[in-house]
Tab-separated table of C-alpha atoms and ligand atoms in Angstrom:
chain	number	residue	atom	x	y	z
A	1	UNK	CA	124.388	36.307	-87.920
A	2	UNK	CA	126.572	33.860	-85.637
A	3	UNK	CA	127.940	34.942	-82.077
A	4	UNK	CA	131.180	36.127	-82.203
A	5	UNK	CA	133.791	35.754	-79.319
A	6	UNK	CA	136.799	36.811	-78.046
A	7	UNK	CA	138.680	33.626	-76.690
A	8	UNK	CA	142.280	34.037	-77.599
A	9	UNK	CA	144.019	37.280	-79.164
A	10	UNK	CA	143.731	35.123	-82.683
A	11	UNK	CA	140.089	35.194	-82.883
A	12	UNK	CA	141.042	38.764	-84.438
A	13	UNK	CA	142.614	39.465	-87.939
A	14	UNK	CA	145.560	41.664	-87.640
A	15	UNK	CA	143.157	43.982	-90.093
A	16	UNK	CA	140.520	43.492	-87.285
A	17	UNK	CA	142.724	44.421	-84.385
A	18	UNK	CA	143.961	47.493	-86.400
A	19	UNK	CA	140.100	48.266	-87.001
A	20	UNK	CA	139.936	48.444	-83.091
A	21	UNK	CA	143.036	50.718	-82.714
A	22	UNK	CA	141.134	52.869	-85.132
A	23	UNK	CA	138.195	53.371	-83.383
A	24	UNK	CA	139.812	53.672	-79.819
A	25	UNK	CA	141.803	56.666	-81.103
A	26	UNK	CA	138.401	57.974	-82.381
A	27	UNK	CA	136.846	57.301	-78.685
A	28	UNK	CA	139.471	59.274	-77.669
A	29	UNK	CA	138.880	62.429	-79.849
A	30	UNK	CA	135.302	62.125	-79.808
A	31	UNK	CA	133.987	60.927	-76.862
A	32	UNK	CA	130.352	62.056	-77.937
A	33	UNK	CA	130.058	60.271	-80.973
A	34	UNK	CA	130.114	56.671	-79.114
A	35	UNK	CA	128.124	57.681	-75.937
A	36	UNK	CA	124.284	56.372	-76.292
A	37	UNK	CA	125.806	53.101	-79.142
A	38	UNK	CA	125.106	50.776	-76.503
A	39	UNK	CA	121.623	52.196	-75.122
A	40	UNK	CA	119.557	49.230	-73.875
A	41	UNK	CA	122.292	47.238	-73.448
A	42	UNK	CA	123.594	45.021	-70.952
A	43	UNK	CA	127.334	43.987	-70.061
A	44	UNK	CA	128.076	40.912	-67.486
A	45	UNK	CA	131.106	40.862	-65.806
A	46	UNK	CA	131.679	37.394	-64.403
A	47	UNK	CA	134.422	37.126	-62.273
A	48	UNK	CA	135.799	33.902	-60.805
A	49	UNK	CA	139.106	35.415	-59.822
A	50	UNK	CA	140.693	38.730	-58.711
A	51	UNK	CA	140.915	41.678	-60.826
A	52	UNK	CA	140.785	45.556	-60.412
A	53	UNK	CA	141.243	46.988	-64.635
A	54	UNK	CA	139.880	44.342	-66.565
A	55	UNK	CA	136.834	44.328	-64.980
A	56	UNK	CA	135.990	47.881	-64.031
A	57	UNK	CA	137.659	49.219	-67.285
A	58	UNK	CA	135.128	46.700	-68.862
A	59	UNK	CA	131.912	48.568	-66.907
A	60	UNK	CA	133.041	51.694	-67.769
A	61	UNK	CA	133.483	51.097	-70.848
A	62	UNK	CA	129.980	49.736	-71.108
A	63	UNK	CA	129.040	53.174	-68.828
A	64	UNK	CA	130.356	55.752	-71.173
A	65	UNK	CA	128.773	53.170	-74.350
A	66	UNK	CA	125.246	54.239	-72.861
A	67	UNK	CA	124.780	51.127	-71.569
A	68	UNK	CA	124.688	49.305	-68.387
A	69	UNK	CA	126.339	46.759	-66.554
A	70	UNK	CA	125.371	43.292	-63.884
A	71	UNK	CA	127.655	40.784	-62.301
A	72	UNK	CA	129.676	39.238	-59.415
A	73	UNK	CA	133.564	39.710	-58.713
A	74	UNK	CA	133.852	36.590	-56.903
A	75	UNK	CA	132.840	33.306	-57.533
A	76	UNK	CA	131.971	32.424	-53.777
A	77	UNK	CA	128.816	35.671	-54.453
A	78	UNK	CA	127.516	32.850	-57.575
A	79	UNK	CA	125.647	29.902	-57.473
A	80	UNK	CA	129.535	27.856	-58.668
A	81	UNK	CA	129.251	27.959	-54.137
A	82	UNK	CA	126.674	25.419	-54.574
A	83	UNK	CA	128.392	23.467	-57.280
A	84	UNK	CA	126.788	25.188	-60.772
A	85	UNK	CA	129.044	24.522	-64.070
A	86	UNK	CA	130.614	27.356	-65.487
A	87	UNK	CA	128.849	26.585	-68.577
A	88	UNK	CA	125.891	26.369	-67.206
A	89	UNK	CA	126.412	29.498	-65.097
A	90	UNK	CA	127.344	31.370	-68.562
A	91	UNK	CA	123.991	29.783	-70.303
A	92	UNK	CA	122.119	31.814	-67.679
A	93	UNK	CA	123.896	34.935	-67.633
A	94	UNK	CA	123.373	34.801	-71.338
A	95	UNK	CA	119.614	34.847	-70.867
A	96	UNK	CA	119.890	38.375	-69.265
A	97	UNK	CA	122.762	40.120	-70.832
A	98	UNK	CA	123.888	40.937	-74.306
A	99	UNK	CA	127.575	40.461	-74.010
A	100	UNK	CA	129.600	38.713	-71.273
A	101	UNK	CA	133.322	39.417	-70.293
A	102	UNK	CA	134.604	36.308	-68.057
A	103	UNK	CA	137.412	35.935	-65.738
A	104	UNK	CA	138.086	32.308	-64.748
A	105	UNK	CA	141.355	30.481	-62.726
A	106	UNK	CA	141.170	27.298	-64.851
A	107	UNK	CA	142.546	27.592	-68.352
A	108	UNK	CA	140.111	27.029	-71.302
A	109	UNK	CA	136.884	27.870	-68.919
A	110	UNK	CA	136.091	30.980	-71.350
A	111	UNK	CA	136.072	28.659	-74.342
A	112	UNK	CA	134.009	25.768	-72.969
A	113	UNK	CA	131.024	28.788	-71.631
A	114	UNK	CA	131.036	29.886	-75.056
A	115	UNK	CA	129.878	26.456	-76.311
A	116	UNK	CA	126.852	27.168	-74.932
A	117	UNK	CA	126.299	30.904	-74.592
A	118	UNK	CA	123.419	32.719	-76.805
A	119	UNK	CA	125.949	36.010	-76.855
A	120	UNK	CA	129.523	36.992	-77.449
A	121	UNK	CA	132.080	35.671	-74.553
A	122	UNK	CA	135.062	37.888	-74.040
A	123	UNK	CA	137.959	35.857	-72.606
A	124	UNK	CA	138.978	38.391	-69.289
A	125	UNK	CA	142.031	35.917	-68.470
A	126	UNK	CA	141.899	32.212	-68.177
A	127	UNK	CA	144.449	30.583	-65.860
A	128	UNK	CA	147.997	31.096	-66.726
A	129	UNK	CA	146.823	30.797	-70.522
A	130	UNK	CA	145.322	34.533	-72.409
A	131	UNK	CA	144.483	37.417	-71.817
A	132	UNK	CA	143.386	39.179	-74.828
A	133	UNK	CA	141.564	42.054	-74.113
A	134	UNK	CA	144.864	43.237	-72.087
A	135	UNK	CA	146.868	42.055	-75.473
A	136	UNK	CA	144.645	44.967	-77.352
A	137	UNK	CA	145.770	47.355	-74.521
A	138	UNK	CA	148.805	46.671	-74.959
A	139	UNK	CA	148.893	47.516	-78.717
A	140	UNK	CA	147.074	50.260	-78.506
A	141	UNK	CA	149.226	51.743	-76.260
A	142	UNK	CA	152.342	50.765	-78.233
A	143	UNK	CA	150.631	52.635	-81.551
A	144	UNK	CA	149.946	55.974	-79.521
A	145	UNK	CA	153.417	56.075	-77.955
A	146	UNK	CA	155.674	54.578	-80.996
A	147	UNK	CA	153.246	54.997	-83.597
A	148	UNK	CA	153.718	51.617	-85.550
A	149	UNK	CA	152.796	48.145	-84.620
A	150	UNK	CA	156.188	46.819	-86.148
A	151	UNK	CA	159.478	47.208	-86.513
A	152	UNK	CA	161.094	46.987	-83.251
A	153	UNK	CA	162.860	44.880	-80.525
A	154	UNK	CA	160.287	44.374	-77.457
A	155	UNK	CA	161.842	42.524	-74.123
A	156	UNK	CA	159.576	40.960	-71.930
A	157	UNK	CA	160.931	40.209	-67.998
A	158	UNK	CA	160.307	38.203	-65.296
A	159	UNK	CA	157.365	35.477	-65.361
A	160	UNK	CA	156.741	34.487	-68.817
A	161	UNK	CA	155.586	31.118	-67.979
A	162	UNK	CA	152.524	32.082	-65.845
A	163	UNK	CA	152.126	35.969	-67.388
A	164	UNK	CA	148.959	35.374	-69.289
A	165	UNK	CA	149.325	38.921	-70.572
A	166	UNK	CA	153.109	37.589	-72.325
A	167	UNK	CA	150.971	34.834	-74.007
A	168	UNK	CA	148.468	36.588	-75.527
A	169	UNK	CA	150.867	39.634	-77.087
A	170	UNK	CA	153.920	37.430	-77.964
A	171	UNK	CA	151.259	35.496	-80.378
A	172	UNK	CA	149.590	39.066	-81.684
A	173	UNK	CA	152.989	40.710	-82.134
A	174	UNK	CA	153.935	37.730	-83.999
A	175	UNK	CA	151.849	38.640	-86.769
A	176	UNK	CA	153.427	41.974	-87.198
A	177	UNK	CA	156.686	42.045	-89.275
A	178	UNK	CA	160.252	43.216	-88.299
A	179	UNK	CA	159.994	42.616	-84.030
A	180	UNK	CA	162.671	40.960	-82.358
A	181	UNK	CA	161.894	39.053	-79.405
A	182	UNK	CA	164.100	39.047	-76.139
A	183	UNK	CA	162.647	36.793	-73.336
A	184	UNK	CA	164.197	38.001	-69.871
A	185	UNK	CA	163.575	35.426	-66.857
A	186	UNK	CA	164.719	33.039	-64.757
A	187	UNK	CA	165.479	29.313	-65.949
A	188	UNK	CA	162.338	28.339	-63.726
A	189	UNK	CA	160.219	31.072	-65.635
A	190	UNK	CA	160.805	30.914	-69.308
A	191	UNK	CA	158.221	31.396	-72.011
A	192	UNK	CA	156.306	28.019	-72.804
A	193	UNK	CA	157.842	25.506	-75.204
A	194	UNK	CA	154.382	26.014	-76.918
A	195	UNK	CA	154.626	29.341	-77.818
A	196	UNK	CA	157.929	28.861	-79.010
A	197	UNK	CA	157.080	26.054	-81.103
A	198	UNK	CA	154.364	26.613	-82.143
A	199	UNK	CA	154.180	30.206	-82.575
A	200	UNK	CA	157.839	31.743	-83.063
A	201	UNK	CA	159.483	28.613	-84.576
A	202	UNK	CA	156.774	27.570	-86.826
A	203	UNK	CA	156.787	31.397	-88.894
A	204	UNK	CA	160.530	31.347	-88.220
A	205	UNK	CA	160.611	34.304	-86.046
A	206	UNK	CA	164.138	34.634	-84.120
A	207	UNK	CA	164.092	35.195	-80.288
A	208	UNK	CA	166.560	35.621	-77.651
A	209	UNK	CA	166.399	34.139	-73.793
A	210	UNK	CA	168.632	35.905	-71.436
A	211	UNK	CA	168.461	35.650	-67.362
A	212	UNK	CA	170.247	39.598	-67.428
A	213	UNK	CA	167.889	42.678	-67.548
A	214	UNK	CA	170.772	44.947	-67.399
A	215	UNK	CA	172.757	43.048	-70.561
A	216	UNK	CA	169.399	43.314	-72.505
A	217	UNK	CA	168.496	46.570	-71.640
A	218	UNK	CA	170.284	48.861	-73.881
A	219	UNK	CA	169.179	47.243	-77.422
A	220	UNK	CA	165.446	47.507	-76.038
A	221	UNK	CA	162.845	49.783	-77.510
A	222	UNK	CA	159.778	48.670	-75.224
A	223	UNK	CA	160.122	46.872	-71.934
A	224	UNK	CA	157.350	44.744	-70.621
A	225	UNK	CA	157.512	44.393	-67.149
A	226	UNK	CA	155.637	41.291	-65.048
A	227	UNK	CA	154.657	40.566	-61.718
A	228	UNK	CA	155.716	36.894	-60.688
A	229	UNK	CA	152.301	35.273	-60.365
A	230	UNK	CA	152.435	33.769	-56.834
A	231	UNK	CA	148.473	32.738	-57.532
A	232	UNK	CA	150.108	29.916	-60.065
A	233	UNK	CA	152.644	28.744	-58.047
A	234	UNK	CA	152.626	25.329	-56.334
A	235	UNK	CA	155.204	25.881	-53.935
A	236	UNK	CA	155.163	29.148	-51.948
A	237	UNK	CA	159.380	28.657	-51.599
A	238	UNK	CA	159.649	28.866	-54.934
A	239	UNK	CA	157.504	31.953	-55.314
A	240	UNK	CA	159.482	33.834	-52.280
A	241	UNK	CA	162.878	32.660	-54.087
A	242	UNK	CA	161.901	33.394	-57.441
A	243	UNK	CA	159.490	36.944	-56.610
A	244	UNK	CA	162.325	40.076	-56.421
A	245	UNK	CA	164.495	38.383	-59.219
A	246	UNK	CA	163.973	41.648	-61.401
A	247	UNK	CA	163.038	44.955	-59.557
A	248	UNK	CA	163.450	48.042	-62.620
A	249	UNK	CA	164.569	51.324	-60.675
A	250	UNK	CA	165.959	54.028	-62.186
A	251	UNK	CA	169.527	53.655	-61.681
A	252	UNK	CA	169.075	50.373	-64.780
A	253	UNK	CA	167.434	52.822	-66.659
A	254	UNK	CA	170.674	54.499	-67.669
A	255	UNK	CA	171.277	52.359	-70.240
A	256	UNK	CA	168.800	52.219	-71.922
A	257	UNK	CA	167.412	54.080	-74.638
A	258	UNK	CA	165.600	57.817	-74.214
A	259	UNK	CA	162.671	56.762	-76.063
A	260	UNK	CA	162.327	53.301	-74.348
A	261	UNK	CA	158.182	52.480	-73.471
A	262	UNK	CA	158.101	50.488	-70.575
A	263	UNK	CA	154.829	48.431	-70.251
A	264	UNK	CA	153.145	46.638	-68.007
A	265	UNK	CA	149.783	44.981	-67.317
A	266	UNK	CA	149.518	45.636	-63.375
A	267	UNK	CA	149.150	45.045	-60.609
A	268	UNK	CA	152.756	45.358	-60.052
A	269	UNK	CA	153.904	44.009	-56.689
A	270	UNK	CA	158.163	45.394	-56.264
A	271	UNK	CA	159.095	44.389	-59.886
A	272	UNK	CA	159.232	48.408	-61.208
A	273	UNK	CA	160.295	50.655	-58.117
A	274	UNK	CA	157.865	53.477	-57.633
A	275	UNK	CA	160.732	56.066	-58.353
A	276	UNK	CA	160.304	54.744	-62.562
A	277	UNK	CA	156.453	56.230	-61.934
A	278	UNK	CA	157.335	59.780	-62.744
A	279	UNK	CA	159.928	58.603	-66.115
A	280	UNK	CA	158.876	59.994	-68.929
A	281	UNK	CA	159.410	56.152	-70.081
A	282	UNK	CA	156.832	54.954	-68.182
A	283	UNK	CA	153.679	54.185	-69.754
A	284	UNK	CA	152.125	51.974	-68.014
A	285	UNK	CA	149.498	53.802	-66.507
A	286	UNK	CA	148.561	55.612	-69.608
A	287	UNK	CA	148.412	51.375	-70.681
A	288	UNK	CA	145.144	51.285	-67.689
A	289	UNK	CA	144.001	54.499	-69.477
A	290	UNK	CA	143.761	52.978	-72.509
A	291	UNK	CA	142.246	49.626	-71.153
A	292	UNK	CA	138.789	51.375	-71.127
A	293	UNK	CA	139.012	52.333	-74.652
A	294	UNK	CA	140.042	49.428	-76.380
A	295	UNK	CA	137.076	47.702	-74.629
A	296	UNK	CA	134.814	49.998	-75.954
A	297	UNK	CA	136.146	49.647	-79.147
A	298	UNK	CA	135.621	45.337	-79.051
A	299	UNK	CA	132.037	45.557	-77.104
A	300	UNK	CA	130.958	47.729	-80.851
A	301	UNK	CA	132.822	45.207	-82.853
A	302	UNK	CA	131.162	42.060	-81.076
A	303	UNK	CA	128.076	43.813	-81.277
A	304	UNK	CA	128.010	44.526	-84.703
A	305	UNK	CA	127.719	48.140	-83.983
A	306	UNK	CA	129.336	51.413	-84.865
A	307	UNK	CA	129.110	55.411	-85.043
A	308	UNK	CA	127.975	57.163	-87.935
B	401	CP	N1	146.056	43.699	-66.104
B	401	CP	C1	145.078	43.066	-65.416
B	401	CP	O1	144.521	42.044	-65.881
B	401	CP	O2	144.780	43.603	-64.199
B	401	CP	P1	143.650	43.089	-63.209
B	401	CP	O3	144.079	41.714	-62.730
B	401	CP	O4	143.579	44.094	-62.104
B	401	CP	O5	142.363	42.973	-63.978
């Protein structure tokens, strides 16, 4: 059977990914049913940048799977110190562990290691490029709070240039009929030409690009938040101009809609004021809730296993 990985958010069918939002939900009501799946099995967590969910959502996900979990959280703690490739750093991890999720700075790093890796490769962020496995969060919490996967308008603020998380679910959600796109940012910070060329344009998908939260707020059904990645920026000026363009408190809130979801990946920095925590709107940290269950869901389906 050949390796399967997770590299960018279109490695999945939309069948697949619906497959996965299936057996989250089933995680969820049956915890018991999944618990020894992954018995004798390992999980590698290599992580050449920063990160507090991905990666321990990812261990206990492999934890409550029955399984168990090695790795570093820094690249400095790896032999990349003394100059090691990251594919050749991948090749050996892949000699001791059955599945490896991988966190790297440069874009494209996940894809080169799994050239050469004996087991699946799950793509934990690369660069400013995907993040996937967050994507799959992201939907999964959309399903349990709206119930549908289509069918509404979704507005994404603040850095969609750098947001890897924007990437990855402005591709997934493109597969899903009747959502209208409204890009909120800065000039400085607007989605990639790419994406909107390649991805929007090319299925003739409509999207708007406003710099005004408050003028797009009131036609919004979800609202995906974003931190302003300072770790992408070349020019720390920029980064303090740019950082507290959009900070969500409640007083825009009154506009918008009572059954708004507001989203996003974390870590926030000022861009939602704590004071939007206790909204009944605010689902983002049910979104690091279900961040553990989604990634239980993928380590079966790269595994090739499943519950009776
Ligand atoms: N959402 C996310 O990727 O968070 P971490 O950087 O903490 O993993």
């Amino acid at each position: 059977m050949s390796i399967r990985h997770l590299i960018d958010i279109t490695d999945l069918t939309p069948e697949e990914i619906d497959g996965l939002i299936a057996t989250a939900e089933d995680i969820i009501a049956q915890p018991e049913r999944y618990q020894e799946l992954c018995r004798h099995r390992q999980l590698a967590t290599l992580f050449f940048e920063p990160s507090t969910r991905t990666r321990l959502s990812f261990e206990s996900a492999m934890l409550a799977l029955g399984g168990t979990v090695l790795g570093f959280s820094e690249a400095a703690s790896s032999s990349t110190a003394k100059g090691e490739t990251v594919v050749d750093t991948v090749h050996t991890v892949s000699c001791y562990a059955d599945i490896i999720a991988m966190r790297h700075p440069k874009e494209g790093a996940p894809f080169a290691a799994a050239q050469r890796s004996e087991v699946p490769i799950i793509n934990a962020g690369d660069g400013g490029h995907n993040h996937p496995t967050q994507t799959l969060t992201d939907l999964l919490t959309i399903h349990r709070e709206k119930g549908r996967l289509n069918d509404f308008t979704i507005g994404f603020c603040g850095d969609l240039k750098f947001g890897r998380t924007v990437h990855s679910l402005v591709n997934a959600l493109s597969r899903q009929t009747g959502i209208r796109f409204v890009f909120i940012s800065p000039d400085e910070l607007k989605l990639p030409d790419y994406l909107k060329e390649n991805v929007l344009k090319k299925q003739g998908l409509a999207y708007e690009e406003t710099a005004s939260l408050e003028a797009a707020m009131p036609g919004l059904d979800i609202l995906y938040m974003t931190r302003v990645q300072k770790e992408r920026f070349f020019n720390e000026a920029d980064y303090i101009r740019l950082k507290d363009t959009y900070v969500l408190d409640p007083e825009k809130l009154v506009p918008a809609k009572q059954d708004l979801c507001i989203l996003h990946p974390l870590p926030r920095v000022n861009e939602i004021s704590v004071a939007v925590d206790n909204d009944p709107r605010a689902a983002y940290w049910k979104q690091v809730q279900n961040g553990k269950f989604i990634r239980m869901a993928l380590i079966l389906l790269l595994l090739g296993l499943r519950a009776e």
